[in-house]
Short mmCIF file of C-alpha atoms and ligand atoms in Angstrom, two decimals:
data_model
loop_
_atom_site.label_atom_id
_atom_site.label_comp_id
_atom_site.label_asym_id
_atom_site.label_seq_id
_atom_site.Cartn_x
_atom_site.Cartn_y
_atom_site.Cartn_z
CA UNK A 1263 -26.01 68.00 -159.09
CA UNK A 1264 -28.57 65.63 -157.83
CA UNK A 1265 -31.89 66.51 -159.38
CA UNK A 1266 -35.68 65.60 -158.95
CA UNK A 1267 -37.78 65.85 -161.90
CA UNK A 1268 -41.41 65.59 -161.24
CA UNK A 1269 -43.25 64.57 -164.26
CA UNK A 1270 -40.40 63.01 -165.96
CA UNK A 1271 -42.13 60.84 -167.96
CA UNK A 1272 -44.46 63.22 -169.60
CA UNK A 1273 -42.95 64.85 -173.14
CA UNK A 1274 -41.26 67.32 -172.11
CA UNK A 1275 -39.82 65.99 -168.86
CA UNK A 1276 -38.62 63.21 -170.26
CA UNK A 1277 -36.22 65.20 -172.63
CA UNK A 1278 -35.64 67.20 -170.02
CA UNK A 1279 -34.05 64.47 -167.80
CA UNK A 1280 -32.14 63.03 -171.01
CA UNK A 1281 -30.06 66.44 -171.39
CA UNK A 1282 -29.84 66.74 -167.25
CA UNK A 1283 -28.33 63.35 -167.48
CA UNK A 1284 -25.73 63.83 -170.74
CA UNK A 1285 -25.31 67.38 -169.16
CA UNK A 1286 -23.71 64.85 -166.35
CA UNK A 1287 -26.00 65.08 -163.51
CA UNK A 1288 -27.87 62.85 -161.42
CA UNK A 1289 -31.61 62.77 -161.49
CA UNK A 1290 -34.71 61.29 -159.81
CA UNK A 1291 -37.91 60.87 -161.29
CA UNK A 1292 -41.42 61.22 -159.39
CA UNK A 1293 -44.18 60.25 -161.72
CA UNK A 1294 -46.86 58.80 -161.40
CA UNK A 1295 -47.34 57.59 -165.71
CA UNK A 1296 -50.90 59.69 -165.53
CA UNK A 1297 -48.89 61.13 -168.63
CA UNK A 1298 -51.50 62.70 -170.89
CA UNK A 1299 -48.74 64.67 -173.61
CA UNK A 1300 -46.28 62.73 -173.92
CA UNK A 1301 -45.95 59.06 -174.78
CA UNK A 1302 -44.53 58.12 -170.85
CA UNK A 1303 -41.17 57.45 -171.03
CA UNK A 1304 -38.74 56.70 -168.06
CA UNK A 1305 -34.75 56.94 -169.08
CA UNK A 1306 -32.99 54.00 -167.18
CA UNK A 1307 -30.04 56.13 -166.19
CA UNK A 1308 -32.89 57.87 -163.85
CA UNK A 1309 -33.80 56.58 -160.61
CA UNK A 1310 -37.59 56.38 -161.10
CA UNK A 1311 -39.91 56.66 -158.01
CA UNK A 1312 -43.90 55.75 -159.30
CA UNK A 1313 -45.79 58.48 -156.61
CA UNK A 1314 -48.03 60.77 -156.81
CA UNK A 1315 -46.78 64.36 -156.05
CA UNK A 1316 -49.83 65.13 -153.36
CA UNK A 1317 -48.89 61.62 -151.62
CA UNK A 1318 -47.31 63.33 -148.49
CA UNK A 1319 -45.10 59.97 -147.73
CA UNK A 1320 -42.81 60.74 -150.95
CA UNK A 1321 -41.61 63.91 -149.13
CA UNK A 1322 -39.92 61.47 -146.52
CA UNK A 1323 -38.56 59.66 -148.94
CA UNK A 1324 -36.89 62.41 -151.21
CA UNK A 1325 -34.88 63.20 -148.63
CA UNK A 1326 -33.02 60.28 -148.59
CA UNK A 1327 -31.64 62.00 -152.01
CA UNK A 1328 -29.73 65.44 -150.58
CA UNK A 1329 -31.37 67.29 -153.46
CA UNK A 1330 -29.80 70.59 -155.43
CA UNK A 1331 -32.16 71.00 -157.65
CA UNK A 1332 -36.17 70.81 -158.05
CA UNK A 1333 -37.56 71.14 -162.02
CA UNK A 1334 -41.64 70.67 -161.38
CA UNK A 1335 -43.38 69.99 -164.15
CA UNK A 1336 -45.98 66.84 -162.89
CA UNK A 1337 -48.97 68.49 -163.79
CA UNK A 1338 -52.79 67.68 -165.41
CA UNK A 1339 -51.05 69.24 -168.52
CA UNK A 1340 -54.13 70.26 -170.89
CA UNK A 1341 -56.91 72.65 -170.85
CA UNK A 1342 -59.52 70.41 -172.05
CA UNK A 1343 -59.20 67.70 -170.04
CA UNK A 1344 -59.68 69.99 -166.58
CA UNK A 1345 -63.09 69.77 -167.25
CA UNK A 1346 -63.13 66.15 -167.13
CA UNK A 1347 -61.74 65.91 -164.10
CA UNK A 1348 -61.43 69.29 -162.18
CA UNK A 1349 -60.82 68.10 -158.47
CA UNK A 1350 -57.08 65.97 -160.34
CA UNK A 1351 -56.58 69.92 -161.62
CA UNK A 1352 -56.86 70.91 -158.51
CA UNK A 1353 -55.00 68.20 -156.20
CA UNK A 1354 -51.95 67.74 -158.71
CA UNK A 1355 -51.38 71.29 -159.88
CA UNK A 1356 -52.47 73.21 -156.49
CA UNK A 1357 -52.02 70.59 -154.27
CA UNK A 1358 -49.01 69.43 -155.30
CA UNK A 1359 -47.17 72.14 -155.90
CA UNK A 1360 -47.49 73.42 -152.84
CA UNK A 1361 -46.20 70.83 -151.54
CA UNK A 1362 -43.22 70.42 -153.36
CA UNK A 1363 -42.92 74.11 -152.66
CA UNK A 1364 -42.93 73.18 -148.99
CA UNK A 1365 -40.69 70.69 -148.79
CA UNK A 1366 -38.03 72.64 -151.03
CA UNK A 1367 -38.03 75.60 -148.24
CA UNK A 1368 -38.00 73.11 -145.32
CA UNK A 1369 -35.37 71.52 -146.36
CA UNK A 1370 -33.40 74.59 -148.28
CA UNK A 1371 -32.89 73.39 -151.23
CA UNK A 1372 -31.17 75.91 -154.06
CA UNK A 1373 -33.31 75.38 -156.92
CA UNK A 1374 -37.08 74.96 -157.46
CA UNK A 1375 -38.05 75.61 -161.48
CA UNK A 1376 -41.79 75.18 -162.29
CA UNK A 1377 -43.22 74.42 -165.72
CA UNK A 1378 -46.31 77.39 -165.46
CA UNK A 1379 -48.66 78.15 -168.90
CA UNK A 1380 -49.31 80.51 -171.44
CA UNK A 1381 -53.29 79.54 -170.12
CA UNK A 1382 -52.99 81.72 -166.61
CA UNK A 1383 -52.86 84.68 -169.23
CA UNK A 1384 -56.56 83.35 -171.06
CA UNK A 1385 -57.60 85.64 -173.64
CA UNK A 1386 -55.40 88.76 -172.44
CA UNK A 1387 -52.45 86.81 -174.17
CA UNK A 1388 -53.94 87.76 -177.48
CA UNK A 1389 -51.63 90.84 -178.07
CA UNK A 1390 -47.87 91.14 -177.15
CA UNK A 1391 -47.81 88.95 -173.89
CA UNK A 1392 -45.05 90.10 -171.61
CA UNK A 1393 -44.91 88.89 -168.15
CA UNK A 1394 -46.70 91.27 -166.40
CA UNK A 1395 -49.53 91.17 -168.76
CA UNK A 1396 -52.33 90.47 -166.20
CA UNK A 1397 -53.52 86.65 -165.25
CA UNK A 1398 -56.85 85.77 -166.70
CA UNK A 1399 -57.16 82.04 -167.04
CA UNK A 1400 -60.01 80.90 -169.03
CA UNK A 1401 -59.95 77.41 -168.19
CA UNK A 1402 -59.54 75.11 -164.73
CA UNK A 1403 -56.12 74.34 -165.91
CA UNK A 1404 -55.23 78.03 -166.14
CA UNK A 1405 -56.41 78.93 -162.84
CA UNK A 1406 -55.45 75.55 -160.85
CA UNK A 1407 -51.49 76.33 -162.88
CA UNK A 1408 -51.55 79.94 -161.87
CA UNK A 1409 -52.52 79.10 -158.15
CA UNK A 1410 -49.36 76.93 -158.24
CA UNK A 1411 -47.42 80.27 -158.95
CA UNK A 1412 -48.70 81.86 -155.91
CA UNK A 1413 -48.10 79.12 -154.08
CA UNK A 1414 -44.16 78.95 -154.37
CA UNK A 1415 -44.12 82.78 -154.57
CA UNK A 1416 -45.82 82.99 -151.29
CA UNK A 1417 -43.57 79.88 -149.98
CA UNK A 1418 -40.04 80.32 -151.66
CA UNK A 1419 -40.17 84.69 -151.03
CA UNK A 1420 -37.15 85.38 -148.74
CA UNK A 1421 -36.18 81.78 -148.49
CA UNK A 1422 -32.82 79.88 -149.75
CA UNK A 1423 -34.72 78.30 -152.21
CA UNK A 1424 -34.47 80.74 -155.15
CA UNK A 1425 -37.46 79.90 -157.86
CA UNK A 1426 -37.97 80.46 -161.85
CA UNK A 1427 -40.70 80.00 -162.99
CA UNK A 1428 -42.24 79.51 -167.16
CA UNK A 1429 -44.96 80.25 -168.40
CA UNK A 1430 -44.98 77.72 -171.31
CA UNK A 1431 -46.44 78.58 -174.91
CA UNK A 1432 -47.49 75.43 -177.04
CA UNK A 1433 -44.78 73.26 -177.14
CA UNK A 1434 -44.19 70.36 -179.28
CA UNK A 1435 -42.30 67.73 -181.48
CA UNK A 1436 -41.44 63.32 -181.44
CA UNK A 1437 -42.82 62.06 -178.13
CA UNK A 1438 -45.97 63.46 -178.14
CA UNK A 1439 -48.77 60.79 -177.53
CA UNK A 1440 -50.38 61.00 -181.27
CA UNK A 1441 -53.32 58.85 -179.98
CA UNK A 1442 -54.57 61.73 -177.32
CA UNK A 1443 -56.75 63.88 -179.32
CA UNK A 1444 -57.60 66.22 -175.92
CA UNK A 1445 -54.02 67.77 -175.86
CA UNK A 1446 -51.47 69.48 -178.25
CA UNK A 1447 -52.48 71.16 -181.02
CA UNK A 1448 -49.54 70.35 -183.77
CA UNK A 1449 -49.88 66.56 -182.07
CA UNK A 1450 -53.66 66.55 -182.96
CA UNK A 1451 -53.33 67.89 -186.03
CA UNK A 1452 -50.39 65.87 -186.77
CA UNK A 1453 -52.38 62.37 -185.24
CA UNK A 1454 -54.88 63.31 -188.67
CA UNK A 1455 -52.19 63.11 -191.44
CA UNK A 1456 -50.70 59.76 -189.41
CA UNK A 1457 -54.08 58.01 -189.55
CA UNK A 1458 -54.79 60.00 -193.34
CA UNK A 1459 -57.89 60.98 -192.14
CA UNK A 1460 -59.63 64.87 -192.42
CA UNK A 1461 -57.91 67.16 -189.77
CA UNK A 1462 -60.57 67.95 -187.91
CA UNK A 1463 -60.01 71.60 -186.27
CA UNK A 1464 -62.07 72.50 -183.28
CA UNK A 1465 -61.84 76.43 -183.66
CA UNK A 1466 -61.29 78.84 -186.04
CA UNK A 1467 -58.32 78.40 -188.62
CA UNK A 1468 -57.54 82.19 -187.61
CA UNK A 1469 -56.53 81.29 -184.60
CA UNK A 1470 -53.14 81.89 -183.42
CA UNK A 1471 -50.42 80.66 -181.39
CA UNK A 1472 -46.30 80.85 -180.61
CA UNK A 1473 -45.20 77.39 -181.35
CA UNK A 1474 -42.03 75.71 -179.57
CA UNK A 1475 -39.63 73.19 -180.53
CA UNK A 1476 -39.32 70.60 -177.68
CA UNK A 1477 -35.48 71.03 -177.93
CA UNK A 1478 -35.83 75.21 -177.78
CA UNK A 1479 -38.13 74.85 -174.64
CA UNK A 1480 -35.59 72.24 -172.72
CA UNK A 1481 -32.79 74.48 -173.52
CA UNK A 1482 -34.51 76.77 -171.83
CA UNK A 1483 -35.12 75.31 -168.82
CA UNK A 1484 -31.71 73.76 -168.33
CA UNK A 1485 -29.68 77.09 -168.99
CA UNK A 1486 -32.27 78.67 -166.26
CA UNK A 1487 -30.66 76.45 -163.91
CA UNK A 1488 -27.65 77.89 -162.35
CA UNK A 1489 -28.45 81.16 -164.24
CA UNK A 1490 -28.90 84.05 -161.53
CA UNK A 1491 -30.39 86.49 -163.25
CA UNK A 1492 -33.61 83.91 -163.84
CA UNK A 1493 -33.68 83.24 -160.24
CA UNK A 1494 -37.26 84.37 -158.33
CA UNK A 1495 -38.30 85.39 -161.76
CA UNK A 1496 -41.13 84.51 -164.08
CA UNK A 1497 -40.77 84.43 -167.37
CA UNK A 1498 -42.46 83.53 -171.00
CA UNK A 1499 -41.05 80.48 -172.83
CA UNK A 1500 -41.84 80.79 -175.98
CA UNK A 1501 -40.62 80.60 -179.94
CA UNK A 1502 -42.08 84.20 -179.80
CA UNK A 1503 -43.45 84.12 -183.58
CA UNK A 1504 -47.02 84.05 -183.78
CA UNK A 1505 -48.29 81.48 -186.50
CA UNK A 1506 -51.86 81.23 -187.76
CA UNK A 1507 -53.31 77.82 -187.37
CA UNK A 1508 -54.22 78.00 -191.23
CA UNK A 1509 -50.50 78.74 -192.33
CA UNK A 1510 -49.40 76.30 -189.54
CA UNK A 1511 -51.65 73.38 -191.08
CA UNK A 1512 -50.29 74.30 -194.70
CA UNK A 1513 -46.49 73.43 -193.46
CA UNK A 1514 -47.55 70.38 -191.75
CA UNK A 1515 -49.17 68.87 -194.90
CA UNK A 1516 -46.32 70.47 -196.80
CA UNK A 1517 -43.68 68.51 -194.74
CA UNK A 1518 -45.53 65.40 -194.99
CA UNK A 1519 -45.94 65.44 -197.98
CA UNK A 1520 -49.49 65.52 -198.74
CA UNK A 1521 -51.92 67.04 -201.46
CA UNK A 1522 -52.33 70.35 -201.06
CA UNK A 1523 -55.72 70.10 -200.76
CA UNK A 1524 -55.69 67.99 -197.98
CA UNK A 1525 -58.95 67.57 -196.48
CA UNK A 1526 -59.61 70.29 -193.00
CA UNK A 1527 -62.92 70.18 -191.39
CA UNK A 1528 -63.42 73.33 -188.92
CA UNK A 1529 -65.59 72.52 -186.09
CA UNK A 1530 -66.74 73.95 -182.87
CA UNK A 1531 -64.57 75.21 -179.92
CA UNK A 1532 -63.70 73.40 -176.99
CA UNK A 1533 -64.09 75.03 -173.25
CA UNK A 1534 -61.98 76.82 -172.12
CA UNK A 1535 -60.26 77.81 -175.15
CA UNK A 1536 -58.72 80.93 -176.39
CA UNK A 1537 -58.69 82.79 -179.54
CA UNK A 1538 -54.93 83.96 -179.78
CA UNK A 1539 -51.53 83.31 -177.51
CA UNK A 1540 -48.63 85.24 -178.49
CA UNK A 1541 -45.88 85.93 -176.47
CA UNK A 1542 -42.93 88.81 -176.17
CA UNK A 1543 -40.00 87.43 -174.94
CA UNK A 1544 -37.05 90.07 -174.76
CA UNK A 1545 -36.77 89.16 -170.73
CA UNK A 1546 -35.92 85.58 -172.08
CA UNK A 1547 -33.59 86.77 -174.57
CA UNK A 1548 -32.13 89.67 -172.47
CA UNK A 1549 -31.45 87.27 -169.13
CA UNK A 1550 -30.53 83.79 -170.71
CA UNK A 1551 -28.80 85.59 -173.62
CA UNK A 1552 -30.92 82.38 -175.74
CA UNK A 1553 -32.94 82.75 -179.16
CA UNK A 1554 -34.98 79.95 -179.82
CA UNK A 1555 -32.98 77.88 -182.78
CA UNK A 1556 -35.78 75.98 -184.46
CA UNK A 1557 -37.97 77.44 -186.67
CA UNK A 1558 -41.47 76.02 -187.61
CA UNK A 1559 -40.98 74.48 -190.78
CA UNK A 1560 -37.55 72.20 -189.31
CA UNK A 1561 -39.56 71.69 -186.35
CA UNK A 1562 -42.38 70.35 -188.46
CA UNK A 1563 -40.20 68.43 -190.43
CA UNK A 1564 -38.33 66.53 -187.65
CA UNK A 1565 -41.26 65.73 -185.84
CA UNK A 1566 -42.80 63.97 -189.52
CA UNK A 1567 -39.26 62.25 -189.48
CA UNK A 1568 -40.23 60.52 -186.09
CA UNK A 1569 -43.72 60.35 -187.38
CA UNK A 1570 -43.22 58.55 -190.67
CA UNK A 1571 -41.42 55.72 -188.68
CA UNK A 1572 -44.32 55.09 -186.50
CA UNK A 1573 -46.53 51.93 -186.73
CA UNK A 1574 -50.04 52.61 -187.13
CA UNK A 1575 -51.23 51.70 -183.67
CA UNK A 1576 -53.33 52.76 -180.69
CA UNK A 1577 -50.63 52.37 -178.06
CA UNK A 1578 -47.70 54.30 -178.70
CA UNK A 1579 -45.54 52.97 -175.19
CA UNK A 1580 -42.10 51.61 -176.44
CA UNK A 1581 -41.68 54.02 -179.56
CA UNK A 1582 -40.51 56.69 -177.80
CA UNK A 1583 -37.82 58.68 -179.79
CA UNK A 1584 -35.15 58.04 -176.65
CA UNK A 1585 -36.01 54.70 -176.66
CA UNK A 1586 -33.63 54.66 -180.03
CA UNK A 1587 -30.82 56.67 -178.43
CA UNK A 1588 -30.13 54.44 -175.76
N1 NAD B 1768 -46.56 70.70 -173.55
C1 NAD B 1768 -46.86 71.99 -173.58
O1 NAD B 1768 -46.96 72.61 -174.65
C2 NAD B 1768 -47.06 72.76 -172.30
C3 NAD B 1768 -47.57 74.07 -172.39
C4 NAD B 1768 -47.73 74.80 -171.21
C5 NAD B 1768 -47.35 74.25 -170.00
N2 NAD B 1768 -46.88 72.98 -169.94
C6 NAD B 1768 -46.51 72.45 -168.61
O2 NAD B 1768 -45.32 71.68 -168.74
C7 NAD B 1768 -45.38 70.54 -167.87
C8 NAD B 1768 -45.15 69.27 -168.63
O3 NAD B 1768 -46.15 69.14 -169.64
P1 NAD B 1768 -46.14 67.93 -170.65
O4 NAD B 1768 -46.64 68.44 -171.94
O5 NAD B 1768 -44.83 67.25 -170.60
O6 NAD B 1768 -47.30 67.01 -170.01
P2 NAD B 1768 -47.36 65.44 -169.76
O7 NAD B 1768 -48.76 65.12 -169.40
O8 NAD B 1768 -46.74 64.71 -170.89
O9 NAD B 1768 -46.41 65.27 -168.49
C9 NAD B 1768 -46.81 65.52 -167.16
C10 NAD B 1768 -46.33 64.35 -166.30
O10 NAD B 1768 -46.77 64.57 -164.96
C11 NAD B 1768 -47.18 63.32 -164.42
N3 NAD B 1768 -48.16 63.54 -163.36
C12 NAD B 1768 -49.43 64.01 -163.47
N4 NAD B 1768 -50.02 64.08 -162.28
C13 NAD B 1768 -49.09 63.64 -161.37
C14 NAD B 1768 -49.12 63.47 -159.96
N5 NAD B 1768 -50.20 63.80 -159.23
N6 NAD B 1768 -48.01 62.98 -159.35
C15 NAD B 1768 -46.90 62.63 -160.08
N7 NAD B 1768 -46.84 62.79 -161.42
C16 NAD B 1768 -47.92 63.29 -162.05
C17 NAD B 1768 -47.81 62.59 -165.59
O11 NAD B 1768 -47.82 61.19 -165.39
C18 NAD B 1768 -46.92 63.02 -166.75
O12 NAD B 1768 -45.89 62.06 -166.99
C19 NAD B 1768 -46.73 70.63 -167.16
O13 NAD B 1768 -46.51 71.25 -165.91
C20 NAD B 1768 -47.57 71.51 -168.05
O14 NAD B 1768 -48.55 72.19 -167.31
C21 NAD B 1768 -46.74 72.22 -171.07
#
């Protein structure tokens, strides 16, 4: 198939596009390396167009590229930065998307998968989130991520585009950018132990989240792909275990092998925040027949693999884990 993947430099688009490409298809990346999560990335075998997603000239263009498939994921991609800069929230993630939306039903193509959060939930994701759990964002991102929903509901209804949509939870693992201290929690966390300084926790240690390999989460997305049960559905992709950010910092400086007594500082919360995400996921399970296959502690352990064999630098570009794999 020939495939666009917006935001295919970011860190999880740009392991994305690695198993679309050894899964043998052809795919085109729109980026436009604002990449906030991921250190950027852009796989050669990719055809790599540098736009921005609300530049309404790249819609010309992408047709030049008779299109199957659409995975979205280009996105402001944190919670705390939306408050730095609400009107990019707004343009990328409503903007955008609607756009892309757009030009998928104009020019029919069969597949449109968007990368959605656990954040259009907000706090009413504290108990046993399933998918109709009602949308309560608590932050800009949540709300301008959500509005993207609506948008290629409204659009793709009825149309012979046929959407699926994922509400991510925490994802994570080697390609994160360890030097962005705004997005990520394992990737902050882990950025502490790489520099050996005090993790420095904004927000209580009883906290909670679901925490999700970045292999689990691409499997996910690629198996939705010619998968008709997932089409014009939403679901939550998610690990589905709930860990306690105290428990979850104990494995990370057990893995990396540190004191036990490593030093945590707990500080204040950031906006926007939420106290607990935790997802059910039996419509995942029941429709993709999938179980997530990493569990915390390997997770945690691969990702202090990559880690350990990082420099000590401020700019991470070139040490991407694919760039080894060529
Ligand atoms: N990483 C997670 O745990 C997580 C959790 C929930 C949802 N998500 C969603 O998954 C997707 C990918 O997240 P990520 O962690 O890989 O983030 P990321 O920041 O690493 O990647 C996003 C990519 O989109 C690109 N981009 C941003 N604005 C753009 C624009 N206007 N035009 C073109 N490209 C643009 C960036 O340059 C970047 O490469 C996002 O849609 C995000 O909302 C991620």
């Amino acid at each position: 198939m020939n495939i666009l993947v917006t935001g295919g430099a970011g860190f999880i688009g740009a392991f994305l596009t690695d198993r679309l490409l050894k899964e043998g298809h052809s795919v085109v990346i729109v980026d436009n390396l604002n990449t906030i999560g991921g250190i950027p990335y852009i796989n050669p075998k990719a055809k790599f167009l540098n736009q921005d997603i609300c530049d309404e000239s790249l819609y010309s263009e992408l047709n030049n590229y008779k299109l199957d498939a659409i995975y979205h994921l280009a996105a402001q991609s944190g919670g705390e930065p939306s408050y730095d800069n609400p009107k990019y929230d707004l343009l990328t993630n409503s903007l955008g998307t609607y756009l892309l939306a757009k030009f998928a039903k104009e020019n029919n193509i069969p597949r449109f998968i968007y990368t959605s959060t656990v954040a259009i939930y907000g706090s009413n994701a504290e108990g046993d989130t399933k998918e109709d759990t009602i949308a309560a964002p608590d932050s800009i991102y949540g709300v301008s991520k959500l509005s993207g929903e609506y948008f290629i509901k409204q659009l793709l209804k009825g149309s012979k585009t046929s959407y699926s949509m994922f509400r991510v939870f925490n994802s994570y693992g080697p390609g994160e950018d360890l030097n962005y201290l705004k997005k990520g929690m394992v990737s902050i966390y882990a950025s502490f132990i790489w520099r050996n300084e005090p993790i420095h926790v904004k927000g209580s240690l009883d906290r909670y989240r679901d925490f999700t390999y970045i292999e689990d989460t691409v499997d996910v997305l690629y198996l939705s792909l010619e998968n008709s049960n997932t089409y014009n559905q939403i679901y939550n992709l998610s690990s589905g275990i709930k860990t306690i950010i105290r428990d979850l910092l104990s494995t990370m400086v057990q893995v990396s092998n540190q004191d036990k007594d490593y030093p945590i500082k707990e500080g204040y919360g950031t906006l926007g925040d939420s106290f607990g995400f935790h997802a059910n996921i039996d419509k995942l399970r029941k429709d993709l027949n999938w179980e997530p296959k990493v569990q915390i502690k390997e997770g945690l352990e691969k990702y202090f693999q990559w880690i350990d064999s990082l420099p000590l630098t401020n700019d991470l570009k070139g040490l991407h884990p694919l760039d080894n794999k060529k």
